[in-house]
mmCIF file of C-alpha atoms and ligand atoms in Angstrom:
data_model
loop_
_atom_site.group_PDB
_atom_site.id
_atom_site.type_symbol
_atom_site.label_atom_id
_atom_site.label_comp_id
_atom_site.label_asym_id
_atom_site.label_seq_id
_atom_site.Cartn_x
_atom_site.Cartn_y
_atom_site.Cartn_z
ATOM 1 C CA MET A 606 74.979 -105.489 180.141
ATOM 2 C CA SER A 607 78.575 -106.686 180.058
ATOM 3 C CA ALA A 608 80.728 -106.937 183.149
ATOM 4 C CA HIS A 609 82.926 -104.149 181.845
ATOM 5 C CA ASP A 610 80.254 -101.659 180.959
ATOM 6 C CA GLU A 611 80.895 -98.792 183.351
ATOM 7 C CA ASN A 612 78.321 -96.364 182.057
ATOM 8 C CA PRO A 613 75.660 -95.971 184.756
ATOM 9 C CA THR A 614 73.206 -94.460 182.280
ATOM 10 C CA SER A 615 73.117 -97.783 180.437
ATOM 11 C CA ASP A 616 71.006 -99.240 183.259
ATOM 12 C CA SER A 617 67.258 -99.111 182.976
ATOM 13 C CA ASP A 618 65.357 -96.718 185.235
ATOM 14 C CA SER A 619 65.824 -98.769 188.344
ATOM 15 C CA ARG A 620 68.154 -98.996 191.263
ATOM 16 C CA PRO A 621 71.335 -100.615 189.956
ATOM 17 C CA THR A 622 71.269 -103.713 192.159
ATOM 18 C CA TRP A 623 70.458 -107.035 190.566
ATOM 19 C CA ALA A 624 70.938 -110.797 190.676
ATOM 20 C CA GLU A 625 72.247 -112.348 187.483
ATOM 21 C CA ILE A 626 70.899 -115.829 186.823
ATOM 22 C CA ASP A 627 73.069 -117.923 184.532
ATOM 23 C CA LEU A 628 70.586 -120.400 183.080
ATOM 24 C CA ASP A 629 73.324 -122.011 180.970
ATOM 25 C CA ALA A 630 75.087 -122.895 184.218
ATOM 26 C CA LEU A 631 71.824 -124.310 185.589
ATOM 27 C CA ALA A 632 71.437 -126.479 182.482
ATOM 28 C CA HIS A 633 75.070 -127.580 182.777
ATOM 29 C CA ASN A 634 74.572 -128.550 186.425
ATOM 30 C CA PHE A 635 71.463 -130.556 185.550
ATOM 31 C CA ARG A 636 73.502 -132.468 182.977
ATOM 32 C CA VAL A 637 76.215 -133.118 185.584
ATOM 33 C CA VAL A 638 73.575 -134.607 187.890
ATOM 34 C CA ARG A 639 72.097 -136.595 185.020
ATOM 35 C CA ARG A 640 75.529 -138.139 184.358
ATOM 36 C CA THR A 641 76.038 -138.894 188.055
ATOM 37 C CA VAL A 642 73.076 -141.264 188.231
ATOM 38 C CA ALA A 643 72.237 -144.302 186.097
ATOM 39 C CA PRO A 644 70.206 -143.627 182.940
ATOM 40 C CA ASP A 645 67.119 -145.305 184.389
ATOM 41 C CA VAL A 646 67.119 -143.118 187.515
ATOM 42 C CA GLU A 647 64.673 -140.205 187.275
ATOM 43 C CA VAL A 648 66.060 -136.786 188.291
ATOM 44 C CA MET A 649 63.519 -134.520 189.972
ATOM 45 C CA ALA A 650 64.578 -130.889 189.987
ATOM 46 C CA VAL A 651 63.875 -129.245 193.331
ATOM 47 C CA VAL A 652 62.673 -125.698 192.637
ATOM 48 C CA LYS A 653 61.074 -124.934 196.005
ATOM 49 C CA ALA A 654 61.553 -121.537 197.628
ATOM 50 C CA ASN A 655 61.608 -119.786 194.249
ATOM 51 C CA ALA A 656 64.342 -122.173 193.113
ATOM 52 C CA TYR A 657 66.450 -121.349 196.173
ATOM 53 C CA GLY A 658 66.083 -117.671 195.274
ATOM 54 C CA HIS A 659 67.032 -118.065 191.617
ATOM 55 C CA GLY A 660 63.514 -117.660 190.184
ATOM 56 C CA ALA A 661 61.363 -120.804 189.978
ATOM 57 C CA VAL A 662 59.598 -120.169 186.677
ATOM 58 C CA ALA A 663 62.697 -119.214 184.679
ATOM 59 C CA CYS A 664 64.671 -122.100 186.176
ATOM 60 C CA ALA A 665 61.899 -124.662 185.649
ATOM 61 C CA ARG A 666 61.477 -123.585 182.018
ATOM 62 C CA ARG A 667 65.157 -124.035 181.324
ATOM 63 C CA LEU A 668 65.309 -127.336 183.205
ATOM 64 C CA HIS A 669 62.346 -128.557 181.183
ATOM 65 C CA ASP A 670 64.287 -127.699 178.007
ATOM 66 C CA GLU A 671 67.060 -129.919 179.401
ATOM 67 C CA GLY A 672 64.623 -132.789 179.810
ATOM 68 C CA ALA A 673 63.506 -132.434 183.427
ATOM 69 C CA ALA A 674 60.176 -134.237 183.712
ATOM 70 C CA TRP A 675 59.570 -133.694 187.433
ATOM 71 C CA PHE A 676 59.791 -130.658 189.704
ATOM 72 C CA CYS A 677 59.625 -130.561 193.484
ATOM 73 C CA VAL A 678 58.158 -127.634 195.377
ATOM 74 C CA ALA A 679 57.515 -127.201 199.092
ATOM 75 C CA LEU A 680 54.072 -125.600 198.866
ATOM 76 C CA ALA A 681 50.949 -125.987 196.779
ATOM 77 C CA GLU A 682 51.220 -122.223 196.259
ATOM 78 C CA GLU A 683 54.575 -122.771 194.556
ATOM 79 C CA ALA A 684 53.093 -125.500 192.369
ATOM 80 C CA ALA A 685 50.297 -123.118 191.336
ATOM 81 C CA GLU A 686 52.904 -120.550 190.269
ATOM 82 C CA LEU A 687 54.500 -123.095 187.919
ATOM 83 C CA ARG A 688 51.128 -124.159 186.506
ATOM 84 C CA ALA A 689 50.149 -120.513 185.954
ATOM 85 C CA ALA A 690 53.356 -120.154 183.926
ATOM 86 C CA ASN A 691 52.226 -123.003 181.671
ATOM 87 C CA LEU A 692 54.612 -125.602 183.014
ATOM 88 C CA HIS A 693 52.809 -128.900 182.636
ATOM 89 C CA GLN A 694 55.417 -131.340 183.894
ATOM 90 C CA ARG A 695 54.886 -133.509 186.944
ATOM 91 C CA ILE A 696 55.144 -131.597 190.219
ATOM 92 C CA LEU A 697 55.654 -133.158 193.633
ATOM 93 C CA CYS A 698 54.518 -131.004 196.540
ATOM 94 C CA LEU A 699 56.954 -131.937 199.318
ATOM 95 C CA GLY A 700 55.240 -130.172 202.198
ATOM 96 C CA GLY A 701 51.813 -131.761 201.839
ATOM 97 C CA VAL A 702 48.509 -129.963 201.269
ATOM 98 C CA TRP A 703 46.255 -127.876 203.494
ATOM 99 C CA GLY A 704 42.469 -127.554 203.310
ATOM 100 C CA GLU A 705 41.200 -126.737 199.846
ATOM 101 C CA GLN A 706 44.665 -127.304 198.402
ATOM 102 C CA ALA A 707 43.903 -131.036 198.256
ATOM 103 C CA ALA A 708 41.200 -130.371 195.641
ATOM 104 C CA GLN A 709 43.298 -127.722 193.871
ATOM 105 C CA CYS A 710 46.230 -130.119 193.564
ATOM 106 C CA VAL A 711 44.089 -132.945 192.227
ATOM 107 C CA GLN A 712 42.597 -130.603 189.650
ATOM 108 C CA ALA A 713 45.995 -129.198 188.628
ATOM 109 C CA ARG A 714 47.621 -132.646 188.602
ATOM 110 C CA VAL A 715 50.043 -131.667 191.335
ATOM 111 C CA THR A 716 51.137 -134.703 193.313
ATOM 112 C CA PRO A 717 51.052 -134.265 197.083
ATOM 113 C CA VAL A 718 53.408 -135.912 199.503
ATOM 114 C CA VAL A 719 51.263 -137.411 202.269
ATOM 115 C CA TYR A 720 52.348 -138.236 205.809
ATOM 116 C CA ARG A 721 49.099 -137.817 207.753
ATOM 117 C CA PHE A 722 46.021 -139.932 207.288
ATOM 118 C CA ASP A 723 43.580 -137.018 207.188
ATOM 119 C CA MET A 724 45.705 -135.473 204.416
ATOM 120 C CA ALA A 725 45.454 -138.681 202.399
ATOM 121 C CA GLU A 726 41.692 -138.741 203.061
ATOM 122 C CA ALA A 727 41.344 -135.181 201.803
ATOM 123 C CA VAL A 728 43.141 -136.050 198.551
ATOM 124 C CA ASN A 729 41.040 -139.217 198.272
ATOM 125 C CA ARG A 730 37.793 -137.215 198.693
ATOM 126 C CA ALA A 731 38.883 -134.606 196.141
ATOM 127 C CA ALA A 732 39.768 -137.308 193.624
ATOM 128 C CA ALA A 733 36.527 -139.205 194.266
ATOM 129 C CA ALA A 734 34.545 -136.021 193.643
ATOM 130 C CA ARG A 735 36.096 -135.855 190.195
ATOM 131 C CA GLY A 736 35.781 -139.557 189.562
ATOM 132 C CA GLU A 737 39.561 -139.877 189.370
ATOM 133 C CA ILE A 738 42.380 -141.697 191.043
ATOM 134 C CA ALA A 739 45.036 -139.257 192.271
ATOM 135 C CA ASN A 740 48.689 -140.113 192.725
ATOM 136 C CA VAL A 741 50.295 -139.437 196.072
ATOM 137 C CA HIS A 742 53.835 -140.036 197.334
ATOM 138 C CA LEU A 743 54.114 -141.461 200.821
ATOM 139 C CA LYS A 744 56.813 -140.017 203.036
ATOM 140 C CA ILE A 745 58.588 -142.179 205.592
ATOM 141 C CA ASP A 746 60.469 -140.646 208.513
ATOM 142 C CA THR A 747 63.592 -142.790 208.781
ATOM 143 C CA GLY A 748 65.458 -140.499 211.150
ATOM 144 C CA MET A 749 65.115 -136.865 210.109
ATOM 145 C CA GLY A 750 62.246 -136.493 212.547
ATOM 146 C CA ARG A 751 60.332 -133.852 210.598
ATOM 147 C CA LEU A 752 57.635 -134.859 208.092
ATOM 148 C CA GLY A 753 56.900 -138.505 207.386
ATOM 149 C CA VAL A 754 55.238 -141.502 208.949
ATOM 150 C CA ARG A 755 57.654 -143.038 211.402
ATOM 151 C CA ALA A 756 59.192 -146.160 209.917
ATOM 152 C CA ASP A 757 58.071 -148.213 212.925
ATOM 153 C CA SER A 758 54.401 -147.430 212.303
ATOM 154 C CA ILE A 759 54.341 -147.559 208.513
ATOM 155 C CA ALA A 760 52.754 -151.046 208.211
ATOM 156 C CA GLU A 761 49.547 -149.977 209.951
ATOM 157 C CA PHE A 762 49.449 -146.645 208.046
ATOM 158 C CA ALA A 763 49.946 -148.376 204.698
ATOM 159 C CA ARG A 764 47.102 -150.827 205.467
ATOM 160 C CA ARG A 765 44.712 -147.947 206.201
ATOM 161 C CA LEU A 766 45.844 -146.128 203.033
ATOM 162 C CA ALA A 767 44.941 -149.202 200.999
ATOM 163 C CA GLU A 768 41.288 -148.622 201.933
ATOM 164 C CA LEU A 769 41.263 -145.245 200.163
ATOM 165 C CA LYS A 770 40.178 -146.240 196.695
ATOM 166 C CA ASN A 771 40.713 -142.923 194.907
ATOM 167 C CA ILE A 772 44.412 -142.504 195.623
ATOM 168 C CA ARG A 773 47.358 -144.459 194.378
ATOM 169 C CA VAL A 774 50.674 -144.572 196.237
ATOM 170 C CA GLU A 775 52.835 -143.800 193.233
ATOM 171 C CA GLY A 776 55.979 -143.056 195.222
ATOM 172 C CA VAL A 777 57.572 -143.864 198.547
ATOM 173 C CA MET A 778 60.256 -141.536 199.810
ATOM 174 C CA THR A 779 62.389 -140.478 202.731
ATOM 175 C CA HIS A 780 64.847 -137.656 203.391
ATOM 176 C CA PHE A 781 68.411 -137.843 204.693
ATOM 177 C CA ALA A 782 69.534 -135.947 207.763
ATOM 178 C CA ALA A 783 73.312 -136.121 207.306
ATOM 179 C CA ALA A 784 74.186 -137.518 203.887
ATOM 180 C CA ASP A 785 76.850 -134.780 203.569
ATOM 181 C CA GLU A 786 78.732 -135.902 206.682
ATOM 182 C CA PRO A 787 81.000 -138.928 206.224
ATOM 183 C CA ALA A 788 81.343 -139.183 210.014
ATOM 184 C CA LYS A 789 77.613 -139.932 210.132
ATOM 185 C CA ASP A 790 77.510 -142.476 207.305
ATOM 186 C CA ASP A 791 76.369 -145.113 209.812
ATOM 187 C CA PHE A 792 73.286 -143.026 210.445
ATOM 188 C CA THR A 793 72.686 -142.656 206.714
ATOM 189 C CA GLN A 794 72.979 -146.445 206.341
ATOM 190 C CA THR A 795 70.445 -146.867 209.159
ATOM 191 C CA GLN A 796 68.078 -144.558 207.286
ATOM 192 C CA ILE A 797 68.527 -146.614 204.107
ATOM 193 C CA THR A 798 67.812 -149.865 205.977
ATOM 194 C CA ARG A 799 64.708 -148.440 207.643
ATOM 195 C CA PHE A 800 63.538 -147.158 204.262
ATOM 196 C CA ASN A 801 63.965 -150.525 202.558
ATOM 197 C CA ASN A 802 62.042 -152.247 205.360
ATOM 198 C CA ALA A 803 59.306 -149.634 205.165
ATOM 199 C CA LEU A 804 59.101 -150.084 201.391
ATOM 200 C CA ASP A 805 58.593 -153.825 201.934
ATOM 201 C CA ALA A 806 55.822 -153.084 204.443
ATOM 202 C CA VAL A 807 54.135 -150.696 201.998
ATOM 203 C CA ARG A 808 54.227 -153.374 199.287
ATOM 204 C CA SER A 809 52.928 -156.001 201.697
ATOM 205 C CA ALA A 810 49.945 -153.745 202.360
ATOM 206 C CA GLY A 811 49.065 -154.068 198.693
ATOM 207 C CA HIS A 812 50.623 -150.955 197.192
ATOM 208 C CA ALA A 813 52.751 -151.055 194.047
ATOM 209 C CA PRO A 814 54.747 -147.815 194.025
ATOM 210 C CA THR A 815 56.461 -146.843 190.785
ATOM 211 C CA PHE A 816 59.068 -144.626 192.422
ATOM 212 C CA PHE A 817 61.210 -144.970 195.530
ATOM 213 C CA ASP A 818 63.525 -142.116 196.353
ATOM 214 C CA LEU A 819 65.771 -140.957 199.164
ATOM 215 C CA ALA A 820 68.575 -138.798 197.815
ATOM 216 C CA ASN A 821 68.995 -135.032 198.108
ATOM 217 C CA SER A 822 72.110 -133.398 196.577
ATOM 218 C CA ALA A 823 74.480 -135.044 199.035
ATOM 219 C CA GLY A 824 72.805 -138.429 198.625
ATOM 220 C CA THR A 825 72.970 -138.080 194.856
ATOM 221 C CA PHE A 826 76.726 -137.408 194.810
ATOM 222 C CA ALA A 827 77.934 -139.375 197.830
ATOM 223 C CA HIS A 828 75.553 -142.329 198.251
ATOM 224 C CA SER A 829 74.951 -144.075 194.960
ATOM 225 C CA GLU A 830 73.555 -147.027 196.945
ATOM 226 C CA ALA A 831 70.672 -144.695 197.853
ATOM 227 C CA HIS A 832 69.646 -143.558 194.394
ATOM 228 C CA GLY A 833 66.584 -145.806 194.346
ATOM 229 C CA ASN A 834 65.001 -145.113 190.970
ATOM 230 C CA MET A 835 64.638 -141.371 191.491
ATOM 231 C CA VAL A 836 66.739 -138.615 193.087
ATOM 232 C CA ARG A 837 65.729 -135.172 194.361
ATOM 233 C CA PRO A 838 68.681 -132.771 194.124
ATOM 234 C CA GLY A 839 68.224 -129.072 194.766
ATOM 235 C CA GLY A 840 71.320 -127.152 195.793
ATOM 236 C CA VAL A 841 73.727 -128.707 193.300
ATOM 237 C CA LEU A 842 71.502 -127.573 190.409
ATOM 238 C CA TYR A 843 72.254 -124.017 191.487
ATOM 239 C CA GLY A 844 75.971 -124.740 191.679
ATOM 240 C CA LEU A 845 76.012 -124.768 195.474
ATOM 241 C CA TRP A 846 78.193 -127.608 196.726
ATOM 242 C CA ARG A 847 81.058 -126.519 198.986
ATOM 243 C CA ASP A 848 78.794 -126.623 202.041
ATOM 244 C CA VAL A 849 76.322 -129.119 200.553
ATOM 245 C CA LEU A 850 78.398 -132.157 199.528
ATOM 246 C CA PRO A 851 80.836 -134.084 201.728
ATOM 247 C CA PRO A 852 84.318 -132.482 201.863
ATOM 248 C CA SER A 853 85.629 -135.409 199.777
ATOM 249 C CA GLU A 854 83.759 -134.066 196.741
ATOM 250 C CA THR A 855 86.349 -131.447 195.824
ATOM 251 C CA ALA A 856 85.482 -130.421 192.279
ATOM 252 C CA PRO A 857 82.195 -131.847 191.063
ATOM 253 C CA GLY A 858 82.277 -129.613 187.978
ATOM 254 C CA LEU A 859 79.265 -127.536 188.979
ATOM 255 C CA ARG A 860 78.928 -123.870 188.043
ATOM 256 C CA PRO A 861 77.375 -121.165 190.248
ATOM 257 C CA VAL A 862 74.097 -119.849 188.868
ATOM 258 C CA MET A 863 73.525 -116.638 190.825
ATOM 259 C CA SER A 864 75.684 -113.518 190.908
ATOM 260 C CA LEU A 865 74.739 -110.494 193.001
ATOM 261 C CA ARG A 866 75.820 -107.162 191.569
ATOM 262 C CA SER A 867 75.377 -103.470 192.199
ATOM 263 C CA ARG A 868 76.934 -100.147 191.223
ATOM 264 C CA ILE A 869 78.621 -97.467 193.291
ATOM 265 C CA ALA A 870 75.919 -94.981 194.296
ATOM 266 C CA LEU A 871 78.304 -92.443 195.795
ATOM 267 C CA LEU A 872 82.046 -92.234 196.065
ATOM 268 C CA LYS A 873 83.692 -89.958 198.612
ATOM 269 C CA GLU A 874 87.043 -89.150 200.131
ATOM 270 C CA VAL A 875 87.022 -89.403 203.898
ATOM 271 C CA PRO A 876 89.935 -88.110 205.991
ATOM 272 C CA ALA A 877 91.670 -90.334 208.544
ATOM 273 C CA GLY A 878 90.048 -90.569 211.963
ATOM 274 C CA GLU A 879 86.379 -90.424 211.001
ATOM 275 C CA THR A 880 83.743 -93.033 211.730
ATOM 276 C CA LEU A 881 81.385 -94.497 209.141
ATOM 277 C CA GLY A 882 77.933 -96.073 209.400
ATOM 278 C CA TYR A 883 75.508 -96.918 212.219
ATOM 279 C CA GLY A 884 77.068 -97.330 215.626
ATOM 280 C CA CYS A 885 80.290 -95.678 214.394
ATOM 281 C CA THR A 886 81.861 -99.150 214.326
ATOM 282 C CA PHE A 887 84.495 -98.353 211.691
ATOM 283 C CA ARG A 888 87.086 -95.601 211.973
ATOM 284 C CA THR A 889 89.267 -94.623 209.021
ATOM 285 C CA HIS A 890 92.942 -95.044 209.817
ATOM 286 C CA ARG A 891 94.051 -93.296 206.620
ATOM 287 C CA PRO A 892 92.554 -90.991 204.000
ATOM 288 C CA THR A 893 89.939 -93.362 202.602
ATOM 289 C CA LEU A 894 88.026 -93.603 199.354
ATOM 290 C CA ALA A 895 84.633 -94.889 200.542
ATOM 291 C CA ALA A 896 81.998 -96.184 198.141
ATOM 292 C CA THR A 897 78.358 -96.462 199.182
ATOM 293 C CA LEU A 898 76.502 -99.334 197.494
ATOM 294 C CA PRO A 899 72.714 -99.276 197.024
ATOM 295 C CA LEU A 900 71.893 -102.547 198.747
ATOM 296 C CA GLY A 901 71.669 -103.782 202.299
ATOM 297 C CA TYR A 902 70.230 -106.455 204.522
ATOM 298 C CA ASN A 903 66.706 -105.962 203.220
ATOM 299 C CA ASP A 904 68.072 -107.141 199.889
ATOM 300 C CA GLY A 905 69.494 -110.186 201.602
ATOM 301 C CA TYR A 906 73.077 -109.003 201.938
ATOM 302 C CA PRO A 907 73.662 -110.206 205.501
ATOM 303 C CA ARG A 908 74.151 -107.664 208.264
ATOM 304 C CA ALA A 909 76.578 -110.226 209.732
ATOM 305 C CA LEU A 910 79.011 -109.063 207.024
ATOM 306 C CA SER A 911 79.410 -105.690 208.740
ATOM 307 C CA ASN A 912 83.157 -104.965 208.903
ATOM 308 C CA ARG A 913 83.784 -108.538 207.596
ATOM 309 C CA GLY A 914 82.543 -108.949 204.057
ATOM 310 C CA GLN A 915 84.312 -108.256 200.789
ATOM 311 C CA VAL A 916 83.160 -107.228 197.336
ATOM 312 C CA ILE A 917 84.895 -107.220 193.943
ATOM 313 C CA LEU A 918 85.522 -103.997 192.046
ATOM 314 C CA HIS A 919 87.524 -103.991 188.799
ATOM 315 C CA GLY A 920 88.621 -107.562 189.559
ATOM 316 C CA ARG A 921 89.981 -106.663 192.997
ATOM 317 C CA LEU A 922 88.663 -107.298 196.493
ATOM 318 C CA ALA A 923 87.439 -104.378 198.583
ATOM 319 C CA PRO A 924 86.344 -104.755 202.226
ATOM 320 C CA VAL A 925 82.957 -103.885 203.686
ATOM 321 C CA ILE A 926 83.456 -101.179 206.288
ATOM 322 C CA GLY A 927 81.010 -100.230 209.033
ATOM 323 C CA ARG A 928 77.621 -101.822 209.502
ATOM 324 C CA VAL A 929 75.647 -103.189 206.615
ATOM 325 C CA SER A 930 72.393 -101.256 206.901
ATOM 326 C CA MET A 931 68.912 -101.915 205.507
ATOM 327 C CA ASP A 932 69.413 -100.380 202.068
ATOM 328 C CA LEU A 933 73.067 -99.376 201.943
ATOM 329 C CA THR A 934 76.540 -100.819 202.438
ATOM 330 C CA ILE A 935 79.887 -99.003 202.521
ATOM 331 C CA VAL A 936 83.094 -100.460 201.070
ATOM 332 C CA ASP A 937 86.676 -99.223 201.208
ATOM 333 C CA VAL A 938 87.936 -98.888 197.637
ATOM 334 C CA THR A 939 91.143 -96.972 198.437
ATOM 335 C CA ASP A 940 93.433 -99.826 197.400
ATOM 336 C CA VAL A 941 91.484 -100.614 194.260
ATOM 337 C CA ALA A 942 91.823 -96.976 193.203
ATOM 338 C CA VAL A 943 95.625 -97.284 193.282
ATOM 339 C CA ALA A 944 95.449 -99.760 190.404
ATOM 340 C CA HIS A 945 92.341 -98.664 188.538
ATOM 341 C CA GLU A 946 90.306 -95.499 188.271
ATOM 342 C CA VAL A 947 87.127 -95.769 190.392
ATOM 343 C CA ARG A 948 84.012 -93.755 189.593
ATOM 344 C CA ASP A 949 80.377 -93.417 190.611
ATOM 345 C CA GLY A 950 78.382 -96.069 188.768
ATOM 346 C CA ASP A 951 81.175 -98.633 188.599
ATOM 347 C CA MET A 952 79.927 -102.205 188.872
ATOM 348 C CA VAL A 953 80.514 -104.101 192.110
ATOM 349 C CA THR A 954 80.175 -107.870 192.547
ATOM 350 C CA LEU A 955 78.998 -109.080 195.954
ATOM 351 C CA ILE A 956 78.514 -112.721 194.941
ATOM 352 C CA GLY A 957 80.040 -114.085 191.758
ATOM 353 C CA LYS A 958 83.044 -113.554 189.555
ATOM 354 C CA ASP A 959 84.660 -110.436 188.113
ATOM 355 C CA GLY A 960 87.847 -111.039 186.182
ATOM 356 C CA GLU A 961 89.823 -113.747 187.935
ATOM 357 C CA THR A 962 88.391 -112.927 191.351
ATOM 358 C CA GLU A 963 85.406 -114.812 192.731
ATOM 359 C CA ILE A 964 83.251 -114.633 195.851
ATOM 360 C CA THR A 965 81.065 -117.723 196.184
ATOM 361 C CA ALA A 966 77.725 -117.862 197.965
ATOM 362 C CA GLU A 967 79.344 -120.512 200.159
ATOM 363 C CA ALA A 968 82.074 -118.047 201.206
ATOM 364 C CA VAL A 969 79.503 -115.344 201.986
ATOM 365 C CA ALA A 970 77.576 -117.941 203.989
ATOM 366 C CA GLU A 971 80.594 -119.028 205.975
ATOM 367 C CA LEU A 972 81.388 -115.433 206.952
ATOM 368 C CA SER A 973 77.744 -115.019 207.971
ATOM 369 C CA ASN A 974 77.637 -118.238 210.015
ATOM 370 C CA THR A 975 75.091 -119.916 207.794
ATOM 371 C CA ILE A 976 74.848 -122.097 204.676
ATOM 372 C CA SER A 977 74.771 -121.014 201.048
ATOM 373 C CA TYR A 978 71.073 -121.931 200.712
ATOM 374 C CA GLU A 979 70.124 -119.277 203.241
ATOM 375 C CA ILE A 980 72.127 -116.699 201.293
ATOM 376 C CA THR A 981 70.581 -117.332 197.859
ATOM 377 C CA CYS A 982 67.072 -117.885 199.308
ATOM 378 C CA GLY A 983 67.498 -114.656 201.228
ATOM 379 C CA ILE A 984 68.133 -112.413 198.211
ATOM 380 C CA SER A 985 64.846 -110.584 198.467
ATOM 381 C CA ASN A 986 62.168 -109.931 195.906
ATOM 382 C CA ARG A 987 63.151 -106.303 195.503
ATOM 383 C CA VAL A 988 66.348 -107.489 193.794
ATOM 384 C CA PRO A 989 65.406 -108.129 190.168
ATOM 385 C CA ARG A 990 66.594 -111.413 188.652
ATOM 386 C CA ARG A 991 68.143 -110.896 185.241
ATOM 387 C CA GLY A 992 69.070 -113.556 182.755
ATOM 388 C CA MET A 993 72.671 -113.229 181.667
ATOM 389 C CA ARG A 994 73.394 -111.952 178.226
ATOM 390 C CA ALA A 995 75.906 -114.068 176.381
ATOM 391 C CA GLU A 996 79.476 -112.774 176.401
ATOM 392 C CA GLY A 997 80.759 -110.654 173.569
HETATM 393 C C1 LIG B 2496 64.844 -129.553 199.874
HETATM 394 C C2 LIG B 2496 64.656 -131.007 199.705
HETATM 395 C C3 LIG B 2496 65.466 -131.728 198.806
HETATM 396 C C4 LIG B 2496 66.659 -131.113 198.110
HETATM 397 O O1 LIG B 2496 67.714 -130.937 199.027
HETATM 398 P P1 LIG B 2496 69.145 -130.404 198.512
HETATM 399 O O2 LIG B 2496 70.034 -130.467 199.699
HETATM 400 O O3 LIG B 2496 68.922 -128.991 198.083
HETATM 401 O O4 LIG B 2496 69.558 -131.268 197.406
HETATM 402 C C5 LIG B 2496 65.163 -133.054 198.596
HETATM 403 N N1 LIG B 2496 64.135 -133.646 199.254
HETATM 404 C C6 LIG B 2496 63.355 -132.993 200.133
HETATM 405 C C7 LIG B 2496 62.253 -133.719 200.831
HETATM 406 C C8 LIG B 2496 63.594 -131.653 200.399
HETATM 407 O O5 LIG B 2496 62.838 -131.012 201.283
#
């Protein structure tokens, strides 16, 4: 479907609300990252959380075509989804493994991050049962305070790990808390120092890790001293950067991957002085052309955008009026209709570009008091993801 196709009958037999996934933009962004790091630095593509809402399998396939050799997921369940889709690249499971997942990961050659001794023991047992040696990546907590062995107790942990003969510490990693905030660069430097000391301690305990990695998107773009020999960017692959990278990174050349679109379900003329939507929070102050859109907060369009958000119709902005409800949102298209005929079925852009006008996920996030990741991750499963058809 082209952006200018206004015939509602050209849609398939489904509600006309969809997320367009521009895999060419994803591939472009991967190449931008590739160029940002030295040639000998491995780039892991973080595709956790369904590739931040963009569709993990489709994104991983395209990234593989671009040469991605490693994917990161949060859950073993997410790794299994990639394996079931015949993706055979290396997968790092960032969140660790639970119960039987240790054995499932060993069997599927999914590499767990370990940060608890019993988790390492479970992987060791599963590998021993198969007569194999399984790779694990050891996570160090250098200041984030979430997962990871605290840097001050890593020496003892690494010594105990060395007794587990069926695992190999293939990687040592940590995660930055504030790599996107120049005002906190001292803290980032402290994390780097703690990591380097921890890496020494791990080596002293007899391990010979192949990979050492610290950098998320912000670390990849703003802290080249922290590239190690592997980086783990997520957000920038999806073209999210305005609230991800430090403000100094003004135009990193990344392209947004997701657009959220819908079509006018019902257009109506409303006289001045009437209220619209739940709670009667909006009152027309003039004769108003109101368009009801078939999407709402259950689709991931934030209710916080009630009476605040904007959409694009025929290349022009139109404001959200009244409360965003579960399945429906009302917009005021009166001013658009002055310049361009507006009809039922016309395409509306909630995130993305139409003509010269653009609404970024970052802008939607800012209006909703959150970050762009929560917006794209929040686009729910009932919104179909569609690959974009080439222009023309
Ligand atoms: C999510 C995550 C990343 C990627 O972070 P971005 O900000 O999206 O680049 C990297 N490493 C770990 C451990 C993560 O959990």
